[in-house]
mmCIF file of C-alpha atoms and ligand atoms in Angstrom:
data_model
loop_
_atom_site.group_PDB
_atom_site.id
_atom_site.type_symbol
_atom_site.label_atom_id
_atom_site.label_comp_id
_atom_site.label_asym_id
_atom_site.label_seq_id
_atom_site.Cartn_x
_atom_site.Cartn_y
_atom_site.Cartn_z
ATOM 1 C CA MET F 1 6.449 33.928 13.612
ATOM 2 C CA ASN F 2 8.791 33.029 16.207
ATOM 3 C CA SER F 3 10.806 30.206 16.744
ATOM 4 C CA ARG F 4 9.286 27.696 19.748
ATOM 5 C CA GLU F 5 10.898 24.896 21.413
ATOM 6 C CA LEU F 6 9.577 21.993 20.065
ATOM 7 C CA ASN F 7 7.997 19.278 22.148
ATOM 8 C CA ASP F 8 8.568 15.470 21.647
ATOM 9 C CA ARG F 9 5.130 14.384 20.517
ATOM 10 C CA ALA F 10 5.024 11.931 23.065
ATOM 11 C CA ALA F 11 1.182 11.853 23.409
ATOM 12 C CA TRP F 12 0.683 11.430 19.175
ATOM 13 C CA LEU F 13 3.943 9.291 18.923
ATOM 14 C CA ARG F 14 3.192 6.617 21.697
ATOM 15 C CA GLY F 15 -0.494 6.668 22.273
ATOM 16 C CA PRO F 16 -2.560 8.687 25.003
ATOM 17 C CA SER F 17 -1.054 7.071 27.801
ATOM 18 C CA ALA F 18 2.323 8.943 27.463
ATOM 19 C CA GLU F 19 2.865 12.951 27.975
ATOM 20 C CA CYS F 20 4.408 15.514 26.175
ATOM 21 C CA SER F 21 7.625 16.716 27.559
ATOM 22 C CA VAL F 22 7.083 20.377 26.522
ATOM 23 C CA VAL F 23 3.271 21.588 26.624
ATOM 24 C CA PRO F 24 2.521 23.870 23.960
ATOM 25 C CA GLU F 25 1.540 27.452 25.001
ATOM 26 C CA ARG F 26 -1.603 28.596 24.846
ATOM 27 C CA LEU F 27 -2.612 30.581 22.045
ATOM 28 C CA GLU F 28 -5.475 32.906 21.322
ATOM 29 C CA GLN F 29 -5.678 32.240 17.853
ATOM 30 C CA PRO F 30 -3.749 28.686 17.463
ATOM 31 C CA TRP F 31 -3.088 27.106 13.830
ATOM 32 C CA ARG F 32 -5.077 24.311 12.667
ATOM 33 C CA LEU F 33 -3.359 23.131 9.509
ATOM 34 C CA VAL F 34 -3.381 20.317 7.183
ATOM 35 C CA LEU F 35 -0.620 19.517 5.070
ATOM 36 C CA LEU F 36 -1.236 17.977 1.571
ATOM 37 C CA GLY F 37 1.409 17.032 -1.357
ATOM 38 C CA PRO F 38 2.867 13.933 -3.300
ATOM 39 C CA PRO F 39 5.396 11.610 -1.245
ATOM 40 C CA GLY F 40 8.789 13.826 -1.047
ATOM 41 C CA VAL F 41 7.299 17.092 -1.526
ATOM 42 C CA GLY F 42 8.848 18.291 1.735
ATOM 43 C CA LYS F 43 5.631 17.871 3.933
ATOM 44 C CA GLY F 44 7.325 16.456 6.864
ATOM 45 C CA THR F 45 10.404 19.527 6.708
ATOM 46 C CA GLN F 46 7.730 21.979 6.260
ATOM 47 C CA ALA F 47 5.826 20.805 9.408
ATOM 48 C CA ARG F 48 8.712 20.863 11.616
ATOM 49 C CA LEU F 49 9.364 24.557 10.471
ATOM 50 C CA LEU F 50 5.639 25.116 10.979
ATOM 51 C CA THR F 51 5.231 23.580 14.284
ATOM 52 C CA GLN F 52 8.664 25.690 15.392
ATOM 53 C CA ARG F 53 7.198 28.774 14.447
ATOM 54 C CA LEU F 54 3.473 28.619 14.899
ATOM 55 C CA GLY F 55 3.581 26.682 18.143
ATOM 56 C CA ALA F 56 1.482 24.034 16.943
ATOM 57 C CA CYS F 57 1.964 20.337 17.448
ATOM 58 C CA HIS F 58 3.346 17.873 14.177
ATOM 59 C CA LEU F 59 0.841 15.393 13.847
ATOM 60 C CA SER F 60 2.564 12.812 11.313
ATOM 61 C CA THR F 61 0.585 9.638 10.857
ATOM 62 C CA GLY F 62 3.944 8.200 9.114
ATOM 63 C CA ASP F 63 5.869 9.193 12.358
ATOM 64 C CA VAL F 64 3.294 7.031 14.524
ATOM 65 C CA PHE F 65 3.788 4.144 12.405
ATOM 66 C CA ARG F 66 7.708 4.618 12.136
ATOM 67 C CA GLU F 67 7.883 4.816 16.281
ATOM 68 C CA ALA F 68 5.819 1.263 16.350
ATOM 69 C CA LYS F 69 8.923 -0.050 14.372
ATOM 70 C CA THR F 70 11.480 1.223 17.027
ATOM 71 C CA ARG F 71 9.762 -1.104 19.479
ATOM 72 C CA ASN F 72 10.531 -4.651 20.135
ATOM 73 C CA GLU F 73 8.630 -7.275 18.176
ATOM 74 C CA ARG F 74 6.631 -8.688 21.104
ATOM 75 C CA GLN F 75 5.819 -5.279 22.133
ATOM 76 C CA GLN F 76 4.304 -4.325 18.549
ATOM 77 C CA THR F 77 0.472 -5.216 17.945
ATOM 78 C CA LEU F 78 -0.960 -7.059 15.017
ATOM 79 C CA ALA F 79 -2.358 -4.083 13.845
ATOM 80 C CA MET F 80 1.300 -2.117 13.666
ATOM 81 C CA SER F 81 3.065 -5.040 12.155
ATOM 82 C CA ALA F 82 0.604 -5.039 9.377
ATOM 83 C CA ALA F 83 1.058 -0.965 9.074
ATOM 84 C CA LEU F 84 4.510 -1.790 8.758
ATOM 85 C CA ASN F 85 4.090 -4.204 6.227
ATOM 86 C CA SER F 86 2.062 -1.764 4.388
ATOM 87 C CA MET F 87 4.760 1.104 4.619
ATOM 88 C CA ARG F 88 7.586 -1.236 3.537
ATOM 89 C CA ARG F 89 5.659 -2.244 0.564
ATOM 90 C CA GLY F 90 4.502 1.600 -0.203
ATOM 91 C CA THR F 91 1.427 0.870 0.111
ATOM 92 C CA LEU F 92 -1.519 2.736 2.175
ATOM 93 C CA VAL F 93 -1.952 1.574 5.627
ATOM 94 C CA PRO F 94 -5.755 -0.394 5.767
ATOM 95 C CA GLU F 95 -7.941 2.218 7.170
ATOM 96 C CA ALA F 96 -9.262 0.451 10.117
ATOM 97 C CA ILE F 97 -5.673 0.990 11.312
ATOM 98 C CA VAL F 98 -5.531 4.386 10.337
ATOM 99 C CA TRP F 99 -8.742 5.117 12.382
ATOM 100 C CA GLN F 100 -7.551 3.141 15.369
ATOM 101 C CA VAL F 101 -4.590 5.260 15.608
ATOM 102 C CA ILE F 102 -6.177 8.118 14.819
ATOM 103 C CA ARG F 103 -9.142 8.008 17.394
ATOM 104 C CA GLU F 104 -6.766 7.097 20.409
ATOM 105 C CA ARG F 105 -5.015 10.096 19.505
ATOM 106 C CA ALA F 106 -8.269 12.469 18.865
ATOM 107 C CA SER F 107 -7.139 14.321 22.309
ATOM 108 C CA CYS F 108 -4.247 16.050 20.256
ATOM 109 C CA LEU F 109 -6.427 17.484 17.858
ATOM 110 C CA ARG F 110 -7.441 19.617 21.053
ATOM 111 C CA CYS F 111 -3.791 20.634 21.499
ATOM 112 C CA GLN F 112 -3.859 24.206 22.967
ATOM 113 C CA GLY F 113 -1.389 25.061 20.354
ATOM 114 C CA GLY F 114 -3.175 24.205 17.497
ATOM 115 C CA PHE F 115 -1.673 21.322 15.134
ATOM 116 C CA VAL F 116 -0.367 20.313 11.945
ATOM 117 C CA LEU F 117 -1.692 17.490 10.577
ATOM 118 C CA ASP F 118 0.809 15.549 8.087
ATOM 119 C CA GLY F 119 0.188 12.289 6.253
ATOM 120 C CA PHE F 120 -3.683 12.544 7.478
ATOM 121 C CA PRO F 121 -6.352 12.828 5.954
ATOM 122 C CA ARG F 122 -4.656 10.415 2.686
ATOM 123 C CA THR F 123 -8.262 9.405 1.419
ATOM 124 C CA LEU F 124 -11.444 10.691 1.134
ATOM 125 C CA ALA F 125 -13.081 8.386 3.484
ATOM 126 C CA GLN F 126 -10.098 9.656 6.205
ATOM 127 C CA ALA F 127 -11.480 12.744 5.517
ATOM 128 C CA LYS F 128 -15.043 11.825 6.861
ATOM 129 C CA VAL F 129 -13.415 10.724 9.966
ATOM 130 C CA LEU F 130 -11.655 13.663 10.428
ATOM 131 C CA LYS F 131 -14.722 16.144 9.611
ATOM 132 C CA LEU F 132 -16.500 14.043 12.321
ATOM 133 C CA LEU F 133 -13.680 14.698 15.042
ATOM 134 C CA LEU F 134 -13.647 18.088 14.618
ATOM 135 C CA GLU F 135 -17.185 18.528 14.539
ATOM 136 C CA ASN F 136 -17.395 16.557 17.793
ATOM 137 C CA GLU F 137 -14.609 18.791 19.017
ATOM 138 C CA ARG F 138 -16.219 22.063 17.683
ATOM 139 C CA LEU F 139 -12.798 22.759 16.131
ATOM 140 C CA SER F 140 -12.199 24.132 12.480
ATOM 141 C CA LEU F 141 -9.698 23.838 9.910
ATOM 142 C CA ASP F 142 -7.137 27.080 8.953
ATOM 143 C CA ALA F 143 -6.144 26.093 5.840
ATOM 144 C CA VAL F 144 -4.949 22.726 3.903
ATOM 145 C CA VAL F 145 -1.682 23.737 2.200
ATOM 146 C CA ASN F 146 -1.298 21.682 -0.479
ATOM 147 C CA TYR F 147 2.446 21.560 -2.046
ATOM 148 C CA GLU F 148 3.220 20.915 -5.763
ATOM 149 C CA LEU F 149 6.149 19.945 -7.226
ATOM 150 C CA PRO F 150 7.342 18.356 -10.784
ATOM 151 C CA LEU F 151 7.364 14.748 -10.619
ATOM 152 C CA ALA F 152 10.989 14.499 -11.546
ATOM 153 C CA GLU F 153 12.325 16.454 -8.880
ATOM 154 C CA ILE F 154 9.971 14.301 -6.136
ATOM 155 C CA VAL F 155 11.879 11.371 -7.295
ATOM 156 C CA SER F 156 15.043 13.121 -6.706
ATOM 157 C CA ARG F 157 14.159 14.346 -3.269
ATOM 158 C CA LEU F 158 12.712 10.727 -2.362
ATOM 159 C CA SER F 159 15.911 8.809 -2.919
ATOM 160 C CA GLY F 160 18.285 11.176 -1.368
ATOM 161 C CA ARG F 161 16.399 11.488 1.618
ATOM 162 C CA ARG F 162 18.045 10.797 4.857
ATOM 163 C CA THR F 163 16.358 10.722 8.402
ATOM 164 C CA CYS F 164 17.584 11.168 11.673
ATOM 165 C CA GLN F 165 16.403 7.685 13.891
ATOM 166 C CA SER F 166 16.367 9.688 16.931
ATOM 167 C CA CYS F 167 14.639 13.299 16.402
ATOM 168 C CA LYS F 168 13.371 12.620 13.101
ATOM 169 C CA ALA F 169 14.914 15.729 11.543
ATOM 170 C CA ILE F 170 15.275 15.445 7.753
ATOM 171 C CA PHE F 171 18.561 15.648 5.374
ATOM 172 C CA HIS F 172 19.337 15.063 1.592
ATOM 173 C CA LEU F 173 22.515 13.997 0.341
ATOM 174 C CA THR F 174 23.026 16.828 -1.994
ATOM 175 C CA ALA F 175 20.185 19.303 -1.276
ATOM 176 C CA GLN F 176 20.916 19.508 2.719
ATOM 177 C CA PRO F 177 23.882 17.168 3.396
ATOM 178 C CA PRO F 178 24.553 16.909 7.019
ATOM 179 C CA ARG F 179 27.887 18.371 8.125
ATOM 180 C CA THR F 180 28.988 14.993 9.049
ATOM 181 C CA GLU F 181 28.248 12.188 6.884
ATOM 182 C CA GLY F 182 25.300 9.592 8.365
ATOM 183 C CA VAL F 183 25.310 11.641 11.510
ATOM 184 C CA CYS F 184 22.297 13.866 12.514
ATOM 185 C CA ASP F 185 23.238 17.885 12.846
ATOM 186 C CA LEU F 186 20.850 18.506 15.351
ATOM 187 C CA CYS F 187 20.816 15.573 18.108
ATOM 188 C CA CYS F 188 24.121 13.417 16.809
ATOM 189 C CA GLY F 189 21.708 10.694 15.972
ATOM 190 C CA ALA F 190 22.354 7.774 13.042
ATOM 191 C CA LEU F 191 20.784 9.036 9.594
ATOM 192 C CA TYR F 192 19.087 6.107 8.035
ATOM 193 C CA GLN F 193 17.054 5.739 4.606
ATOM 194 C CA ARG F 194 13.355 5.215 5.130
ATOM 195 C CA GLU F 195 12.702 1.607 3.676
ATOM 196 C CA ASP F 196 9.603 3.596 1.360
ATOM 197 C CA ASP F 197 12.334 5.902 0.208
ATOM 198 C CA ARG F 198 13.788 2.653 -1.854
ATOM 199 C CA PRO F 199 12.936 2.732 -5.748
ATOM 200 C CA GLU F 200 10.781 -0.169 -6.244
ATOM 201 C CA ALA F 201 8.588 1.388 -3.213
ATOM 202 C CA ILE F 202 8.592 4.928 -4.553
ATOM 203 C CA THR F 203 6.656 4.106 -7.911
ATOM 204 C CA VAL F 204 3.602 1.975 -5.417
ATOM 205 C CA ARG F 205 3.884 5.720 -3.309
ATOM 206 C CA LEU F 206 3.258 7.944 -5.940
ATOM 207 C CA ASP F 207 0.461 5.874 -7.656
ATOM 208 C CA ALA F 208 -1.249 5.214 -4.209
ATOM 209 C CA TYR F 209 -1.267 9.411 -4.034
ATOM 210 C CA GLN F 210 -2.423 9.796 -7.807
ATOM 211 C CA SER F 211 -5.302 7.585 -6.999
ATOM 212 C CA SER F 212 -6.228 8.101 -3.403
ATOM 213 C CA THR F 213 -4.991 11.277 -2.345
ATOM 214 C CA ALA F 214 -4.982 13.714 -5.372
ATOM 215 C CA PRO F 215 -8.892 13.403 -5.264
ATOM 216 C CA LEU F 216 -8.706 15.303 -1.761
ATOM 217 C CA ILE F 217 -7.281 18.622 -3.568
ATOM 218 C CA GLN F 218 -10.367 19.295 -5.181
ATOM 219 C CA PHE F 219 -12.158 18.387 -1.809
ATOM 220 C CA CYS F 220 -10.316 20.915 -0.060
ATOM 221 C CA ARG F 221 -10.845 23.325 -2.674
ATOM 222 C CA ASN F 222 -14.677 23.138 -2.692
ATOM 223 C CA LEU F 223 -14.449 23.723 1.177
ATOM 224 C CA GLY F 224 -12.452 27.175 0.370
ATOM 225 C CA LEU F 225 -9.591 26.060 2.548
ATOM 226 C CA LEU F 226 -7.177 24.810 -0.245
ATOM 227 C CA THR F 227 -3.715 26.973 -0.357
ATOM 228 C CA PRO F 228 -1.298 26.229 -3.082
ATOM 229 C CA VAL F 229 2.561 26.609 -2.597
ATOM 230 C CA VAL F 230 5.005 25.702 -5.045
ATOM 231 C CA ALA F 231 7.445 23.519 -2.904
ATOM 232 C CA SER F 232 10.802 24.130 -5.275
ATOM 233 C CA GLY F 233 13.647 25.718 -3.621
ATOM 234 C CA SER F 234 15.415 25.546 -0.421
ATOM 235 C CA PRO F 235 13.235 24.483 2.720
ATOM 236 C CA GLU F 236 13.468 28.144 3.977
ATOM 237 C CA GLU F 237 12.032 29.694 1.130
ATOM 238 C CA ILE F 238 9.193 27.080 0.890
ATOM 239 C CA PHE F 239 8.685 28.012 4.479
ATOM 240 C CA ARG F 240 8.730 31.612 4.006
ATOM 241 C CA ARG F 241 5.950 30.815 0.644
ATOM 242 C CA THR F 242 4.276 29.343 3.208
ATOM 243 C CA ALA F 243 4.008 31.513 6.172
ATOM 244 C CA THR F 244 3.301 34.419 3.401
ATOM 245 C CA ALA F 245 -0.025 32.527 2.465
ATOM 246 C CA LEU F 246 -1.080 32.043 5.747
ATOM 247 C CA GLU F 247 -0.774 34.984 6.727
ATOM 248 C CA LYS F 248 -2.486 36.568 3.682
ATOM 249 C CA ARG F 249 -5.287 33.822 4.869
ATOM 250 C CA ARG F 250 -5.781 35.204 8.283
ATOM 251 C CA LYS F 251 -5.806 38.459 7.100
ATOM 252 C CA PHE F 252 -8.432 38.098 5.030
ATOM 253 C CA ASP F 253 -10.024 35.845 7.320
ATOM 254 C CA SER F 254 -9.951 38.796 10.001
ATOM 255 C CA GLU F 255 -11.351 40.914 7.260
ATOM 256 C CA SER F 256 -14.384 39.227 6.196
ATOM 257 C CA SER F 257 -17.303 37.605 8.204
ATOM 258 C CA VAL F 258 -15.291 35.645 10.211
ATOM 259 C CA THR F 259 -18.631 33.633 11.701
ATOM 260 C CA SER F 260 -20.219 32.976 8.321
ATOM 261 C CA ARG F 261 -16.912 31.891 6.755
ATOM 262 C CA LYS F 262 -15.938 29.368 9.832
ATOM 263 C CA SER F 263 -19.268 27.885 9.475
ATOM 264 C CA ALA F 264 -18.736 27.034 5.719
ATOM 265 C CA ARG F 265 -15.537 25.527 6.633
ATOM 266 C CA VAL F 266 -17.024 22.633 8.517
ATOM 267 C CA TRP F 267 -16.695 19.315 6.865
ATOM 268 C CA SER F 268 -20.222 19.351 5.669
ATOM 269 C CA PRO F 269 -22.096 15.926 4.658
ATOM 270 C CA GLU F 270 -22.925 17.626 1.336
ATOM 271 C CA MET F 271 -19.499 18.843 0.808
ATOM 272 C CA LEU F 272 -18.335 15.220 1.794
ATOM 273 C CA ALA F 273 -20.946 13.986 -0.650
ATOM 274 C CA CYS F 274 -20.312 16.484 -3.722
ATOM 275 C CA CYS F 275 -16.501 15.737 -3.508
ATOM 276 C CA GLY F 276 -16.995 11.964 -3.677
ATOM 277 C CA ASN F 277 -19.054 12.277 -6.853
ATOM 278 C CA GLU F 278 -16.757 14.839 -8.553
ATOM 279 C CA SER F 279 -13.942 12.778 -7.842
ATOM 280 C CA GLY F 280 -15.859 9.192 -8.420
ATOM 281 C CA ASN F 281 -14.808 7.639 -5.368
ATOM 282 C CA GLY F 282 -17.566 8.137 -3.435
ATOM 283 C CA LYS F 283 -17.573 4.369 -2.611
ATOM 284 C CA ASN F 284 -15.234 5.023 -0.317
ATOM 285 C CA PHE F 285 -17.766 6.391 2.368
HETATM 286 P P1 LIG Y 301 5.156 10.378 2.934
HETATM 287 O O1 LIG Y 301 4.352 11.617 2.790
HETATM 288 O O2 LIG Y 301 6.365 11.135 2.284
HETATM 289 O O3 LIG Y 301 4.888 9.238 1.920
HETATM 290 P P2 LIG Y 301 4.677 9.685 5.309
HETATM 291 O O4 LIG Y 301 5.334 9.754 6.328
HETATM 292 O O5 LIG Y 301 3.645 10.576 5.556
HETATM 293 O O6 LIG Y 301 5.451 9.786 4.087
HETATM 294 O O7 LIG Y 301 3.965 8.039 5.244
HETATM 295 C C1 LIG Y 301 4.777 7.078 5.042
HETATM 296 C C2 LIG Y 301 3.690 5.902 4.758
HETATM 297 O O8 LIG Y 301 3.312 5.806 5.893
HETATM 298 C C3 LIG Y 301 2.758 5.815 3.437
HETATM 299 O O9 LIG Y 301 3.390 5.494 2.454
HETATM 300 C C4 LIG Y 301 2.139 4.812 4.118
HETATM 301 O O10 LIG Y 301 2.145 3.427 3.752
HETATM 302 C C5 LIG Y 301 1.797 5.063 5.931
HETATM 303 N N1 LIG Y 301 0.805 6.286 6.009
HETATM 304 C C6 LIG Y 301 0.956 6.949 6.818
HETATM 305 N N2 LIG Y 301 -0.256 7.900 6.817
HETATM 306 C C7 LIG Y 301 -1.002 7.222 6.459
HETATM 307 C C8 LIG Y 301 -2.484 7.491 6.350
HETATM 308 N N3 LIG Y 301 -3.214 8.210 6.749
HETATM 309 N N4 LIG Y 301 -3.389 6.280 5.412
HETATM 310 C C9 LIG Y 301 -2.625 5.335 5.065
HETATM 311 N N5 LIG Y 301 -1.767 5.139 5.122
HETATM 312 C C10 LIG Y 301 -0.771 5.977 6.005
#
């Protein structure tokens, strides 16, 4: 896996009228991944490393909402203000708003370099939306990476996390401090603490994860897509574990009958229905 120039994700962050500064190169076998795991497990950091090395685009729904926050109040739609309120509290953004954001940016799923979805899907209902979009585009996922970490470590990661206002790089006060306090090593932007990384919002986010997002794990296991990765250690260690797991997957895929495996990986209605029943969450559909 080589290092590649990152694009500014303009089409994803600002919507389809914006153009990405660097178009990812066309790949013969682009990676199409979903990252799962509780808040604070390091999905954002890993997504960044993965997109650098795989040439894919980092599609984070959280970043879309945070980007809206940087626009002045008059430019913010009612939907975006509602989304930002949910984020501040640590609750999930209402489904209709998420759906609108994704639908407007569906072309990013066709990115010729592939994609790393981070923060979407987050509920079984969103998984259904993704299923339809991918089916329409005749695309299939390569893997759903599920990052696992004990709760105590998650809380410590969230409360010490600092993010660059401008390039969105992620640091940690003790585990990965910036060279100069409060300043991004990469672009010299100002580092800030996300509102939803404050203690009152952390508990709400972990509850939302347990009730809405954790059921997706079984769903992805049923699809044969789940790739568990232990998320302890340094970002580079976790990245190496992820890369090894993905390479193993791809090797396995190319050795087995690709056609039949790929068709089994479409997010079929049967799978969605079955997962809804298993998790007791079928009402979401
Ligand atoms: P984390 O995974 O650390 O919680 P994210 O940046 O993915 O961070 O998300 C931050 C917040 O954005 C979430 O707590 C939620 O309010 C909102 N959000 C992001 N993606 C979604 C989504 N797919 N559905 C609902 N809310 C979302």
